[in-house]
Short mmCIF file of C-alpha atoms and ligand atoms in Angstrom, two decimals:
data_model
loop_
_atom_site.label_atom_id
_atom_site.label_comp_id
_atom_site.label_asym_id
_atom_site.label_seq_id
_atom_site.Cartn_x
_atom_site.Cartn_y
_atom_site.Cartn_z
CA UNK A 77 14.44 -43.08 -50.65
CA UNK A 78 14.73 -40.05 -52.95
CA UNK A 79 11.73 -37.16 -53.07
CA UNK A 80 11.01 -38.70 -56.54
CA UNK A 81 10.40 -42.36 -55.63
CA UNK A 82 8.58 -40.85 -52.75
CA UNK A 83 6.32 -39.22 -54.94
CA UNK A 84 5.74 -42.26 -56.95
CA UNK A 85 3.69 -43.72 -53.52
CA UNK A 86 -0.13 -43.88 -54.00
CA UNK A 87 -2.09 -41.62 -52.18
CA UNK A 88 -4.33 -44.50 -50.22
CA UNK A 89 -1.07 -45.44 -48.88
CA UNK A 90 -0.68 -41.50 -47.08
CA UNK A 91 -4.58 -42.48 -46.17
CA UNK A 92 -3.68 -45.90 -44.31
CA UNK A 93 -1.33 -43.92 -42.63
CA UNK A 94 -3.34 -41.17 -41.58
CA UNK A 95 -5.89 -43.42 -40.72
CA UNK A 96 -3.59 -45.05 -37.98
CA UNK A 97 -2.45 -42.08 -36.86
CA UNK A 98 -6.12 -41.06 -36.27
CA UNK A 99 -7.01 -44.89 -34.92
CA UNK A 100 -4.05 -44.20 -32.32
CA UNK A 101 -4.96 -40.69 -31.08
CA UNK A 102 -8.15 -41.71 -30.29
CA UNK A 103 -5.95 -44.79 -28.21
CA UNK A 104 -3.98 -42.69 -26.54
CA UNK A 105 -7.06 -40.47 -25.39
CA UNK A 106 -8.23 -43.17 -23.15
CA UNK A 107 -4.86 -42.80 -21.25
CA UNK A 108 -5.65 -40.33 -18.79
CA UNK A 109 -6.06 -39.40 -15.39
CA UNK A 110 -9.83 -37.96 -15.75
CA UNK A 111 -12.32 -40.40 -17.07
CA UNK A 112 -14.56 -38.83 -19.72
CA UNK A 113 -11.67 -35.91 -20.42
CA UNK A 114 -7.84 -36.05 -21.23
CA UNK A 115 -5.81 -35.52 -18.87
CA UNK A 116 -1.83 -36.47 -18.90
CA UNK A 117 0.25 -34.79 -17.47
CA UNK A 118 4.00 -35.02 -16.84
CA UNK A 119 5.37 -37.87 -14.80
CA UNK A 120 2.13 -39.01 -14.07
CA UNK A 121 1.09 -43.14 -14.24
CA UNK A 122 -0.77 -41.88 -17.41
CA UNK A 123 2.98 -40.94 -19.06
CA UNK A 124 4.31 -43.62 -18.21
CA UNK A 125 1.98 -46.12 -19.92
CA UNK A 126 1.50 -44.03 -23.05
CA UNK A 127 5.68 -43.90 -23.62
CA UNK A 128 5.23 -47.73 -23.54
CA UNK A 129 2.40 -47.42 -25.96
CA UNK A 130 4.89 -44.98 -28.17
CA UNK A 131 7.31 -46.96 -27.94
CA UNK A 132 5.42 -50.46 -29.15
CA UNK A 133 5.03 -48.62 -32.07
CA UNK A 134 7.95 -47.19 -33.03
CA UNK A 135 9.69 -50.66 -32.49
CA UNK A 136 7.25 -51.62 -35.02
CA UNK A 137 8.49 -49.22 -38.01
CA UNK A 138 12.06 -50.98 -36.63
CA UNK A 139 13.22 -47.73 -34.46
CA UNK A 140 15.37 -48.65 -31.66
CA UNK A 141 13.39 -47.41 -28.16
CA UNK A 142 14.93 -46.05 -24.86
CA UNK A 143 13.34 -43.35 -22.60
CA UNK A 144 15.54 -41.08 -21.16
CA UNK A 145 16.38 -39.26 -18.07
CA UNK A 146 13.61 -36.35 -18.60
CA UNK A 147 11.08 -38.76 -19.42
CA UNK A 148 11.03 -38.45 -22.79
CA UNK A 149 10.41 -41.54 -25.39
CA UNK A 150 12.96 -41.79 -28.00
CA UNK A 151 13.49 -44.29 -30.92
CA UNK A 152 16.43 -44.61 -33.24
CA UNK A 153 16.87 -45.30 -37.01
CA UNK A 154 20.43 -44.96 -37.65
CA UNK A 155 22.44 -44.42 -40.61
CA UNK A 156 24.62 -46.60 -42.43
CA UNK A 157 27.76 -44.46 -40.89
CA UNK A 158 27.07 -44.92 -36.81
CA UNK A 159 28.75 -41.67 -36.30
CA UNK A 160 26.47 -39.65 -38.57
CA UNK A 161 24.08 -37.40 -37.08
CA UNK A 162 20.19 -37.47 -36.91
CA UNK A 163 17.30 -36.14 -37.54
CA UNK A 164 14.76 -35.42 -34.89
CA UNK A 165 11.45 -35.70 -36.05
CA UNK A 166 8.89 -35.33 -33.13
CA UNK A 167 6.71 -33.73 -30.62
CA UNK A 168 4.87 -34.38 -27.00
CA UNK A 169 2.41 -36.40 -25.54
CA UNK A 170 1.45 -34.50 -22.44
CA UNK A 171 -1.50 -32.47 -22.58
CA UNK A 172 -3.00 -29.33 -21.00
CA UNK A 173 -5.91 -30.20 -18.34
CA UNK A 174 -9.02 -31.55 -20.39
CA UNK A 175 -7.10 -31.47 -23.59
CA UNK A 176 -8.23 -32.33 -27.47
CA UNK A 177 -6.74 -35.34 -28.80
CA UNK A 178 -4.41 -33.72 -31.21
CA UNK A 179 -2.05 -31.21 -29.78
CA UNK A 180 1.36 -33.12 -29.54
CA UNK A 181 0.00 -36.73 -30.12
CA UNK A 182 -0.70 -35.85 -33.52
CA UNK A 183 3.13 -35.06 -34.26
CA UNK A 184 4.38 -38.11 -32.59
CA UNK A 185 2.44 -40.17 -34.40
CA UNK A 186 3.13 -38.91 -37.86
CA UNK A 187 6.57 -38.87 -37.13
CA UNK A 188 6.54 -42.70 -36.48
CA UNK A 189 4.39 -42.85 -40.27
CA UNK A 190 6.73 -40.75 -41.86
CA UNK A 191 10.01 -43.40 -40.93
CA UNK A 192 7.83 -45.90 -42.24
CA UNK A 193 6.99 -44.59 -45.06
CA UNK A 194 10.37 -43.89 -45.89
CA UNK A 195 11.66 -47.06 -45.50
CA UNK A 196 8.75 -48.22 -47.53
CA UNK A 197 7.38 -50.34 -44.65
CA UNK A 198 4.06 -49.37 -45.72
CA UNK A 199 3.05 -53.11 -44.66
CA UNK A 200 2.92 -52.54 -40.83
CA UNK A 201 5.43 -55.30 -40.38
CA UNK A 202 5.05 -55.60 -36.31
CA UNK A 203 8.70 -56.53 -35.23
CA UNK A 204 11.22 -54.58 -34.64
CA UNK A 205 14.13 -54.85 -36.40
CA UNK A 206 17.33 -54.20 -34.88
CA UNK A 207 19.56 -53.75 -38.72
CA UNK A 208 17.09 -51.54 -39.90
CA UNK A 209 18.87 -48.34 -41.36
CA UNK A 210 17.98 -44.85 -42.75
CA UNK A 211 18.12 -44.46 -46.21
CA UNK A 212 19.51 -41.27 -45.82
CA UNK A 213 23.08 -40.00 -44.92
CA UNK A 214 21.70 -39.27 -41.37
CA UNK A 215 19.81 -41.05 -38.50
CA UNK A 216 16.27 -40.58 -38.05
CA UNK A 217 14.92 -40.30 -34.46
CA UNK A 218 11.40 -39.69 -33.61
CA UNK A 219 11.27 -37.91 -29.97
CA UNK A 220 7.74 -38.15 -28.24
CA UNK A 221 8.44 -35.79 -25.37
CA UNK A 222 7.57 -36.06 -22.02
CA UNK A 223 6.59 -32.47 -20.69
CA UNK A 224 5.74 -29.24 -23.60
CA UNK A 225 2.85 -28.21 -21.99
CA UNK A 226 3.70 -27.47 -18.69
CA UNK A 227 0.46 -27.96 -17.00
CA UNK A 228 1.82 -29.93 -14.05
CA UNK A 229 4.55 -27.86 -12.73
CA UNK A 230 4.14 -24.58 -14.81
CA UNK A 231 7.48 -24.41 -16.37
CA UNK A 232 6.84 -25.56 -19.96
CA UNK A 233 9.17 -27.71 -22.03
CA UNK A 234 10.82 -30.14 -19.26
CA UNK A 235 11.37 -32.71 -21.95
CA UNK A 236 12.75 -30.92 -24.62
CA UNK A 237 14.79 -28.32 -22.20
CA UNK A 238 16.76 -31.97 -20.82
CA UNK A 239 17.60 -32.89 -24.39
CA UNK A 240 19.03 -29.20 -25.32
CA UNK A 241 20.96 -29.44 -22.28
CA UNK A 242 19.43 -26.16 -21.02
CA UNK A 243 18.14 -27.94 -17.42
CA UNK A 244 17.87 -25.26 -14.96
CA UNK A 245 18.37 -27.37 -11.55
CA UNK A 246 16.06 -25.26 -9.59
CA UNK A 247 13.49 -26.48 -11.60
CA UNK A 248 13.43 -29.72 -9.46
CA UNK A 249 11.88 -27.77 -6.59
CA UNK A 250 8.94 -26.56 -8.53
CA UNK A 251 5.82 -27.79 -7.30
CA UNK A 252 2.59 -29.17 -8.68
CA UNK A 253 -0.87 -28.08 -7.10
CA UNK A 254 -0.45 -30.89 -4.56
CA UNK A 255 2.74 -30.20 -3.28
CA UNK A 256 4.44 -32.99 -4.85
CA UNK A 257 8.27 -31.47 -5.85
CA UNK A 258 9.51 -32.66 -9.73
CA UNK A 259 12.31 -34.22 -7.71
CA UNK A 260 10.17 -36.31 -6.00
CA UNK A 261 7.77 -36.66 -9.04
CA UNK A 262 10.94 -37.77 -11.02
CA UNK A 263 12.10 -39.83 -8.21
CA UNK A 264 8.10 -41.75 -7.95
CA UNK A 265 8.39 -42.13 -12.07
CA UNK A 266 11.55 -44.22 -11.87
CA UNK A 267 13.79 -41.48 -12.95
CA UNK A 268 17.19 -40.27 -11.12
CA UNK A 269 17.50 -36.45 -11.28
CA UNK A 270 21.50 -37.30 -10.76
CA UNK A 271 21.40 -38.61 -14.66
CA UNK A 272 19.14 -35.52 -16.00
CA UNK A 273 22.72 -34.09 -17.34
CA UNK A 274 22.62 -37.64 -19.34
CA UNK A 275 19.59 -36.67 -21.63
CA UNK A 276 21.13 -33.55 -23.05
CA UNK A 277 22.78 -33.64 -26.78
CA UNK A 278 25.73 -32.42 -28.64
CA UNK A 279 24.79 -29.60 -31.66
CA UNK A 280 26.67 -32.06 -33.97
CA UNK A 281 24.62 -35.02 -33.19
CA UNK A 282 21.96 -33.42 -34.58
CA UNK A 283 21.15 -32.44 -38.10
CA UNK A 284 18.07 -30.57 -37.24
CA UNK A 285 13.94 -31.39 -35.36
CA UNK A 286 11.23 -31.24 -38.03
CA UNK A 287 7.93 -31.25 -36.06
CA UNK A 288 4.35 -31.66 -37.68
CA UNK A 289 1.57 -29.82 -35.43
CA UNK A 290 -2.05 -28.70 -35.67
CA UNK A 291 -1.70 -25.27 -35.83
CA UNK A 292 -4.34 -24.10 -32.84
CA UNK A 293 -5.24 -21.21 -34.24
CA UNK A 294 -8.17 -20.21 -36.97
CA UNK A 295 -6.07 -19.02 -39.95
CA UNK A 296 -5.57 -21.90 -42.77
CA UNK A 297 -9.14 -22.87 -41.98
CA UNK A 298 -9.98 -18.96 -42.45
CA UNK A 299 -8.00 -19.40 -45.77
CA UNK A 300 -9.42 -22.60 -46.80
CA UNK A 301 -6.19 -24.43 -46.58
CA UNK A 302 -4.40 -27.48 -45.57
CA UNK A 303 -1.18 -26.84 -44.59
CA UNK A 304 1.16 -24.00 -44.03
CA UNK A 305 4.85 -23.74 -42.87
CA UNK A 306 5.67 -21.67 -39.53
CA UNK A 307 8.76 -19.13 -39.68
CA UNK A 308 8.78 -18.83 -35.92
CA UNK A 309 7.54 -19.55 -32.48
CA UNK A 310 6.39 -16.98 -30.16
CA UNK A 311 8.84 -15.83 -27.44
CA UNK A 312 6.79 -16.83 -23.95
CA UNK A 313 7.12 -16.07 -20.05
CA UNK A 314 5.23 -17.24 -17.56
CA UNK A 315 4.03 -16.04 -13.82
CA UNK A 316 2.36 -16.93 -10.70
CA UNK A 317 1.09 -13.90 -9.00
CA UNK A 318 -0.11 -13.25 -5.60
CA UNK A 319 -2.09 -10.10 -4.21
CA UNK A 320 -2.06 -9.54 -0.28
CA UNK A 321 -5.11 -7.90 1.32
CA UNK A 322 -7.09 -8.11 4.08
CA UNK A 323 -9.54 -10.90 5.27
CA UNK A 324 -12.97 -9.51 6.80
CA UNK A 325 -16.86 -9.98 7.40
CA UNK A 326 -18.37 -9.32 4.13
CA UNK A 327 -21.20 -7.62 6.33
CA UNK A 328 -19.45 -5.79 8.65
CA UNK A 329 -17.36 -4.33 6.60
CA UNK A 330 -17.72 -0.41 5.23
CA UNK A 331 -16.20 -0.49 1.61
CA UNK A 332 -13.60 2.14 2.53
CA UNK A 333 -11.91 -0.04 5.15
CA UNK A 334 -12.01 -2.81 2.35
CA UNK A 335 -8.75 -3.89 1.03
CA UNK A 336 -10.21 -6.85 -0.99
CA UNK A 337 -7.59 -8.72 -2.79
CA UNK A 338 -9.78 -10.78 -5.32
CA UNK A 339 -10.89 -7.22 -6.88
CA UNK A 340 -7.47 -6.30 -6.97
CA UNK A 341 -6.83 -9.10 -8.85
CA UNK A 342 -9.60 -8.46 -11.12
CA UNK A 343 -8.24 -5.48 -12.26
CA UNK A 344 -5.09 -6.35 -13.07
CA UNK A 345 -6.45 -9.03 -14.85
CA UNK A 346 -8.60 -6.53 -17.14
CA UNK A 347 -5.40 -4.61 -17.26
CA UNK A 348 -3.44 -7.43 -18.96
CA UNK A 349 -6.17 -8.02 -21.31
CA UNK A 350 -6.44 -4.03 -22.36
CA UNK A 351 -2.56 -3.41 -22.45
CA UNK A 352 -1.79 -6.84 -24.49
CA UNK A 353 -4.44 -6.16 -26.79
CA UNK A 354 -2.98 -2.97 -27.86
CA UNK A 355 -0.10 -4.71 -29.00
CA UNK A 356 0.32 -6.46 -31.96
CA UNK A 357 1.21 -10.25 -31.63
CA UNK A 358 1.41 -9.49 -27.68
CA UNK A 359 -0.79 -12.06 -25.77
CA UNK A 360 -1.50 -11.90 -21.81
CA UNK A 361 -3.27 -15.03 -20.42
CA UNK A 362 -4.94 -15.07 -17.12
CA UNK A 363 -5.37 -18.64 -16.95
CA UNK A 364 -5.86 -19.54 -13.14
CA UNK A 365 -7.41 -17.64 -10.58
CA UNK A 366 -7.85 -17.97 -6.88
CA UNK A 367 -9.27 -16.18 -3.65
CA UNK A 368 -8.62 -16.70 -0.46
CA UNK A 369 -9.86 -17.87 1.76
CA UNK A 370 -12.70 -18.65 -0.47
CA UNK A 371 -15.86 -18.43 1.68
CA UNK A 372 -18.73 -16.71 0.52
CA UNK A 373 -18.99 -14.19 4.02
CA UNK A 374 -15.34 -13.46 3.81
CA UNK A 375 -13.51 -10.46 1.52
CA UNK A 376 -10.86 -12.36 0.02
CA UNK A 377 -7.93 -11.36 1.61
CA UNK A 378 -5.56 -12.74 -0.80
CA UNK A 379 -5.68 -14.11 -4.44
CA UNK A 380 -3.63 -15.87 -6.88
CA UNK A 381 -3.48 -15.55 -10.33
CA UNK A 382 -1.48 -16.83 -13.64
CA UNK A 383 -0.04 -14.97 -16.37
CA UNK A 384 1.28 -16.35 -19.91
CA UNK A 385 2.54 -13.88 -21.82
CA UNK A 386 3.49 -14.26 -25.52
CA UNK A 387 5.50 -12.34 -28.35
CA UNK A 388 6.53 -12.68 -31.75
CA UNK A 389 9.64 -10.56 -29.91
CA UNK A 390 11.38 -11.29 -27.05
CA UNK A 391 12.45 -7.06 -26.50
CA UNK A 392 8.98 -6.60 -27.01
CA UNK A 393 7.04 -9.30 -24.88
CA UNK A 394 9.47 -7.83 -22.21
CA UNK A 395 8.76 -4.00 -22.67
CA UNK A 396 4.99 -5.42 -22.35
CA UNK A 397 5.36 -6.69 -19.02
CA UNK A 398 7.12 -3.64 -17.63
CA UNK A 399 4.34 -2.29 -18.49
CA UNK A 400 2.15 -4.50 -16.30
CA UNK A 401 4.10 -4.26 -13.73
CA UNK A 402 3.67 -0.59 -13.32
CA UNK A 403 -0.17 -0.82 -14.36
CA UNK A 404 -0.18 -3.45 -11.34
CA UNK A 405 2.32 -1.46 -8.77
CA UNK A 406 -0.88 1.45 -9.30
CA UNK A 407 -3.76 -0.79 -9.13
CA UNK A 408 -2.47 -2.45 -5.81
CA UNK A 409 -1.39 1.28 -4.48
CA UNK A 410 -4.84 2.72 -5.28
CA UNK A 411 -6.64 -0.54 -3.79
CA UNK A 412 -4.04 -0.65 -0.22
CA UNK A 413 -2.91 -3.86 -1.50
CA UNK A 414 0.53 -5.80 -2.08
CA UNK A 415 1.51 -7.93 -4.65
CA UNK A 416 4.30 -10.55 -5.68
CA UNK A 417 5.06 -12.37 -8.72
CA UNK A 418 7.42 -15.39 -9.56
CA UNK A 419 8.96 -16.06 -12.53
CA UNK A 420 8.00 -20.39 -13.94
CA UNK A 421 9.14 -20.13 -17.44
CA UNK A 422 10.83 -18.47 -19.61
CA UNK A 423 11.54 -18.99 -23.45
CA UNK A 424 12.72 -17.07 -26.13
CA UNK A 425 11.10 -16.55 -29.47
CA UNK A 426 12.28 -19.38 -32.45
CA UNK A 427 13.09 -18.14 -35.77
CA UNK A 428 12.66 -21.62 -38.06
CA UNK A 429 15.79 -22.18 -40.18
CA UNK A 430 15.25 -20.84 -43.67
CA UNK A 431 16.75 -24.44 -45.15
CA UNK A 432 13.99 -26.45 -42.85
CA UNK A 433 11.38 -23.55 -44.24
CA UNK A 434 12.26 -24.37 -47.11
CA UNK A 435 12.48 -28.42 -47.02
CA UNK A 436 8.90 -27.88 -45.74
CA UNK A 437 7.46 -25.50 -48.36
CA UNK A 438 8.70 -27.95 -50.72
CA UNK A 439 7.14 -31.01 -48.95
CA UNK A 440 3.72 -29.31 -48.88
CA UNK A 441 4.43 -28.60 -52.81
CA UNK A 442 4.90 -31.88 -54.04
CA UNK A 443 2.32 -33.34 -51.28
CA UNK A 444 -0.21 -31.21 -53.81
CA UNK A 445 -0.14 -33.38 -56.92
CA UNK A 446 -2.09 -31.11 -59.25
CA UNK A 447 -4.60 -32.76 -61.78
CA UNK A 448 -4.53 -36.34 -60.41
CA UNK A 449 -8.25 -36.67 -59.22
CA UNK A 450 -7.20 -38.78 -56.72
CA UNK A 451 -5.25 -37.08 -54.74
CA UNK A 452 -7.83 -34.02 -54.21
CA UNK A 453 -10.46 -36.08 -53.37
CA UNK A 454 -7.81 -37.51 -50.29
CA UNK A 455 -5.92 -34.58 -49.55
CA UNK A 456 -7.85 -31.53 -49.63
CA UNK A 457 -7.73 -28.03 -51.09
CA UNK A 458 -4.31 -27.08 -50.16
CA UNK A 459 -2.19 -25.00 -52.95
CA UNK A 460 0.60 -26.52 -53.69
CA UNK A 461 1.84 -23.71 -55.68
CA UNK A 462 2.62 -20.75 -52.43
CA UNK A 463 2.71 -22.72 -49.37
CA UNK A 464 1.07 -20.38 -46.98
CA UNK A 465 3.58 -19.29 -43.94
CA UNK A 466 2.70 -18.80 -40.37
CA UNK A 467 3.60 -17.35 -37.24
CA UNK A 468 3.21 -19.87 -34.21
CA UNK A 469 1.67 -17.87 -31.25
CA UNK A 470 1.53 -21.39 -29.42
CA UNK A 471 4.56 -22.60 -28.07
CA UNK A 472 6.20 -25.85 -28.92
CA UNK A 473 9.62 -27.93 -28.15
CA UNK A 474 11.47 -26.44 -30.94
CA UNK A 475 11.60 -23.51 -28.53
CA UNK A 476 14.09 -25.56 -26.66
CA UNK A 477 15.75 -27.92 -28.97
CA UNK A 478 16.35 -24.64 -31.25
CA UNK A 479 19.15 -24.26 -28.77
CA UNK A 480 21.11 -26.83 -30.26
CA UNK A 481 20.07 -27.47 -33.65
CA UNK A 482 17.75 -25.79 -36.62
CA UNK A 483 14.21 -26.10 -36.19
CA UNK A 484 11.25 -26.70 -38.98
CA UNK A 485 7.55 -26.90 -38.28
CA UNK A 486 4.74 -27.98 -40.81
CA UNK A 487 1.54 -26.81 -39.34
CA UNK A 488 -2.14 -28.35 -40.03
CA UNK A 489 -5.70 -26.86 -40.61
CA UNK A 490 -7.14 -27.11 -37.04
CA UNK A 491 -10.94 -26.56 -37.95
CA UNK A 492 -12.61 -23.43 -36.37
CA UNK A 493 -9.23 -23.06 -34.30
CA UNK A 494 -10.55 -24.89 -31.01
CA UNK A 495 -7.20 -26.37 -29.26
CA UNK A 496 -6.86 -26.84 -25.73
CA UNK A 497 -10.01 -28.19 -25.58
CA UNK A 498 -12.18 -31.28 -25.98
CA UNK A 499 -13.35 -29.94 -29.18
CA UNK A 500 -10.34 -29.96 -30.98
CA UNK A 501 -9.99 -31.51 -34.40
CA UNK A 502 -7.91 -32.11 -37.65
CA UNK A 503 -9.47 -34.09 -40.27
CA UNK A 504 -8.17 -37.29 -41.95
CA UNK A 505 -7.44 -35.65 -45.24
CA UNK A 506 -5.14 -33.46 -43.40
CA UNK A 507 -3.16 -35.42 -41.82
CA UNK A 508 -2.87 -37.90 -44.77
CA UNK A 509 -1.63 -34.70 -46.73
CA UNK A 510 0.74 -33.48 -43.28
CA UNK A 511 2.46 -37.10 -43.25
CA UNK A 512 3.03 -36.66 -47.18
CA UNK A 513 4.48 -33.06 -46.93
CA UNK A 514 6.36 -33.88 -44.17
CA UNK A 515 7.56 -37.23 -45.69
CA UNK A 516 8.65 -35.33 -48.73
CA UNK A 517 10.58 -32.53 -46.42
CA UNK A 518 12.78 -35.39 -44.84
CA UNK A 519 13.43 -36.08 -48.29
CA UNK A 520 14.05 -33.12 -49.66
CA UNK A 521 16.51 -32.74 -46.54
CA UNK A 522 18.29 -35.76 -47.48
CA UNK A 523 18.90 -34.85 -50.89
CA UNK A 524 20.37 -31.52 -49.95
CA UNK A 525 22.11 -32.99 -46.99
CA UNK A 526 24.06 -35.77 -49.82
CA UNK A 527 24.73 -32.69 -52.00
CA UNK A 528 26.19 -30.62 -49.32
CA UNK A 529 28.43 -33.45 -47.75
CA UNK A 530 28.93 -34.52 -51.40
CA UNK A 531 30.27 -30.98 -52.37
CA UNK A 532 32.49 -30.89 -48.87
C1 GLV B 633 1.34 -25.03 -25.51
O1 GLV B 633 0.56 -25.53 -26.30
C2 GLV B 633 1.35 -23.62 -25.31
O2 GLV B 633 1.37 -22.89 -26.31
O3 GLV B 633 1.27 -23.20 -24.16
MN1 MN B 634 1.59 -28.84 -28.58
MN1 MN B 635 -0.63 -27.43 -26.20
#
């Protein structure tokens, strides 16, 4: 499939894709743990049935399915040659606690559209089909995976970390809020922690992860645009803090002799917020909060709190919490309390690869075919002449599987910027013009790929 027979598709056929893609999110928003919200979090019964789900369908567009040891769904298009590489097209299906529908899914999903629009399955053949090949000089693998948002055990990026080979094996004794271990959460899901080494790849089975996302933020809407491609990922670190007081009768107690932990908290919550915002592209997150022991006669004698911290900058996102700290060491002194922090996560920033930058600026060019009615009416107002680039404050699994190979990321127009939240959105037109662009990217990629290997 070359980018000019590609382009050559009619646009209701990008629509009939998009139009699955849209028919399946709203599918896999019924999987959750919290009727009436979405909820799915990592190892959960919830993961388990959507990766069967994800995997249906990728046998489907005739990928070859396995989950591995982290959890993560995986389906294989090979090349001809079985030694050559792959692409990794991708992203999660976990979600934060009463998600949107979009945020991950959305990725997945279009990465599954994309291999079947390149193979020019466009017919939804329903079988998988065990000689299917790439057309291109390297594999194709769509990766749904199983843990980017963290929001069971804190540490974000399980999935992806396992298939960079970056696994940290402390991280098996994290916790969730009930206690439950990811050993024992692995353990429960069918997984053995001995094989986690198994899921990790080589650099040079790997010619690069291409990830479509909704970009959870308000700026192409602000612009009035479609699509735009993202030059890097913010750097991101995240806490659990804890401030020690002193339990004692809310009556009876003068406010001098008060050492009330839940306004010490407070502050240094207010202080993250002021010294963040001074910053530019800094962001400080308190997220979860918690006083002890939480009766309305008592002064909270301890609290617990969250921070996520962003950067474009790892130096910088790190300068910024030295900062905190002190502002927190003289909050605590002033108030007579003690505090403690722990480290959960911990990921640097992601500069995309200027060859997968520019695979997708072309993709969202020749998505845009100016003058043909048609396509506006489908695909929106994007300008295909000067793709608009990005910076991604929102993390993403690139942040890990950067470790091993070049990362690209096409993001689309998330209307109004709501993510994390029930209200998020992305409209048909969108997507139909995301699976295009991105379509057209893999293309691009292989052409360049042939010429390069040709040329060696
Ligand atoms: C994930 O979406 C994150 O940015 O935390
Ligand atoms: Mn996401
Ligand atoms: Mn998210």
């Amino acid at each position: 499939m070359t980018a000019a027979r590609l382009s050559a598709l009619e646009p209701a056929i990008f629509e009939l894709a998009a139009r699955r893609v849209m028919a399946r999110c709203d599918e896999l928003a019924r999987i959750t743990s919290t009727p009436g919200a979405i909820t799915r979090v990592h190892l959960s019964p919830e993961h388990a049935r959507v990766n069967r789900l994800a995997a249906e369908w990728m046998r489907e567009v005739g990928l070859q399915t396995r989950q591995d040891a982290a959890g993560n769904q995986l389906g294989l298009l090979p090349a001809a040659d079985p030694d050559a590489p792959v692409l990794m097209l991708g992203s999660h299906l976990d979600t934060v606690v009463n998600a949107g529908r979009y945020d991950g899914v959305v990725g997945v999903l279009m990465a599954i559209e994309v291999v079947r629009l390149l193979q020019r399955r466009v017919d939804s053949p329903a079988r998988a089909d065990a000689n299917a090949r790439s057309p291109f000089d390297f594999g194709m693998e769509v990766a749904a995976f199983s843990d980017e948002e963290g929001a069971r055990f804190g540490k974000a990026l399980l999935g992806s970390s396992a298939v960079a080979g970056t696994w940290d094996d402390a991280w098996w004794e994290l916790e969730d809020s009930d206690g439950t271990t990811l050993r024992e959460a692995a353990l429960e899901f069918g997984l053995d922690p001995g094989r986690i080494a198994g899921a990790a790849r080589r650099p040079d089975e790997l010619v690069g992860y291409l990830e479509a996302h909704i970009e959870q933020g308000p700026e192409l809407h602000a612009r009035g645009e479609s699509l735009a491609v993202v030059s890097s990922i913010a750097s991101a670190r995240r806490f659990q803090l804890v401030v020690e007081g002193e339990a004692r009768h809310a009556g009876g107690t003068p406010y001098d002799m008060r050492r009330d932990a839940l306004l010490g908290a407070s502050e240094a919550a207010l202080a993250v917020e002021r010294i963040c915002s001074a910053q530019h592209h800094i962001i400080g997150t308190v997220g979860q909060f918690e006083a002890f022991p939480g009766a309305m006669n008592v002064v909270p004698g301890e609290a617990k709190f969250s921070l996520d911290l962003r950067g474009e900058f790892d130096g910088e996102r790190d300068r910024v919490w030295d900062q905190i700290s002190r502002e927190l060491d003289a909050i605590m002194g002033r108030r007579r309390l003690r505090w403690h922090t722990r480290e959960v996560h911990n990921a640097p920033a992601l500069f995309c690869a200027p060859l997968l930058q520019d695979v997708v600026s072309e993709g969202i060019r020749s998505s845009l075919v100016p003058g043909r009615a048609a396509d506006r009416s489908i695909l929106g107002s994007g300008r295909p002449e000067d793709p608009t680039t990005l910076f991604s404050p929102a993390g993403h699994d690139g942040m890990a599987i950067g470790a091993i190979t070049d990362v690209g990321m096409l993001f689309m127009r998330n209307p109004d910027g709501v993510s994390h939240h029930p209200d998020e959105a992305v409209s048909l037109g969108d997507v139909a013009l995301g699976i295009r662009a991105l379509a057209e990217a893999v293309a691009h990629l292989g052409a360049e790929h042939r010429s390069t290997q040709g040329a060696s």
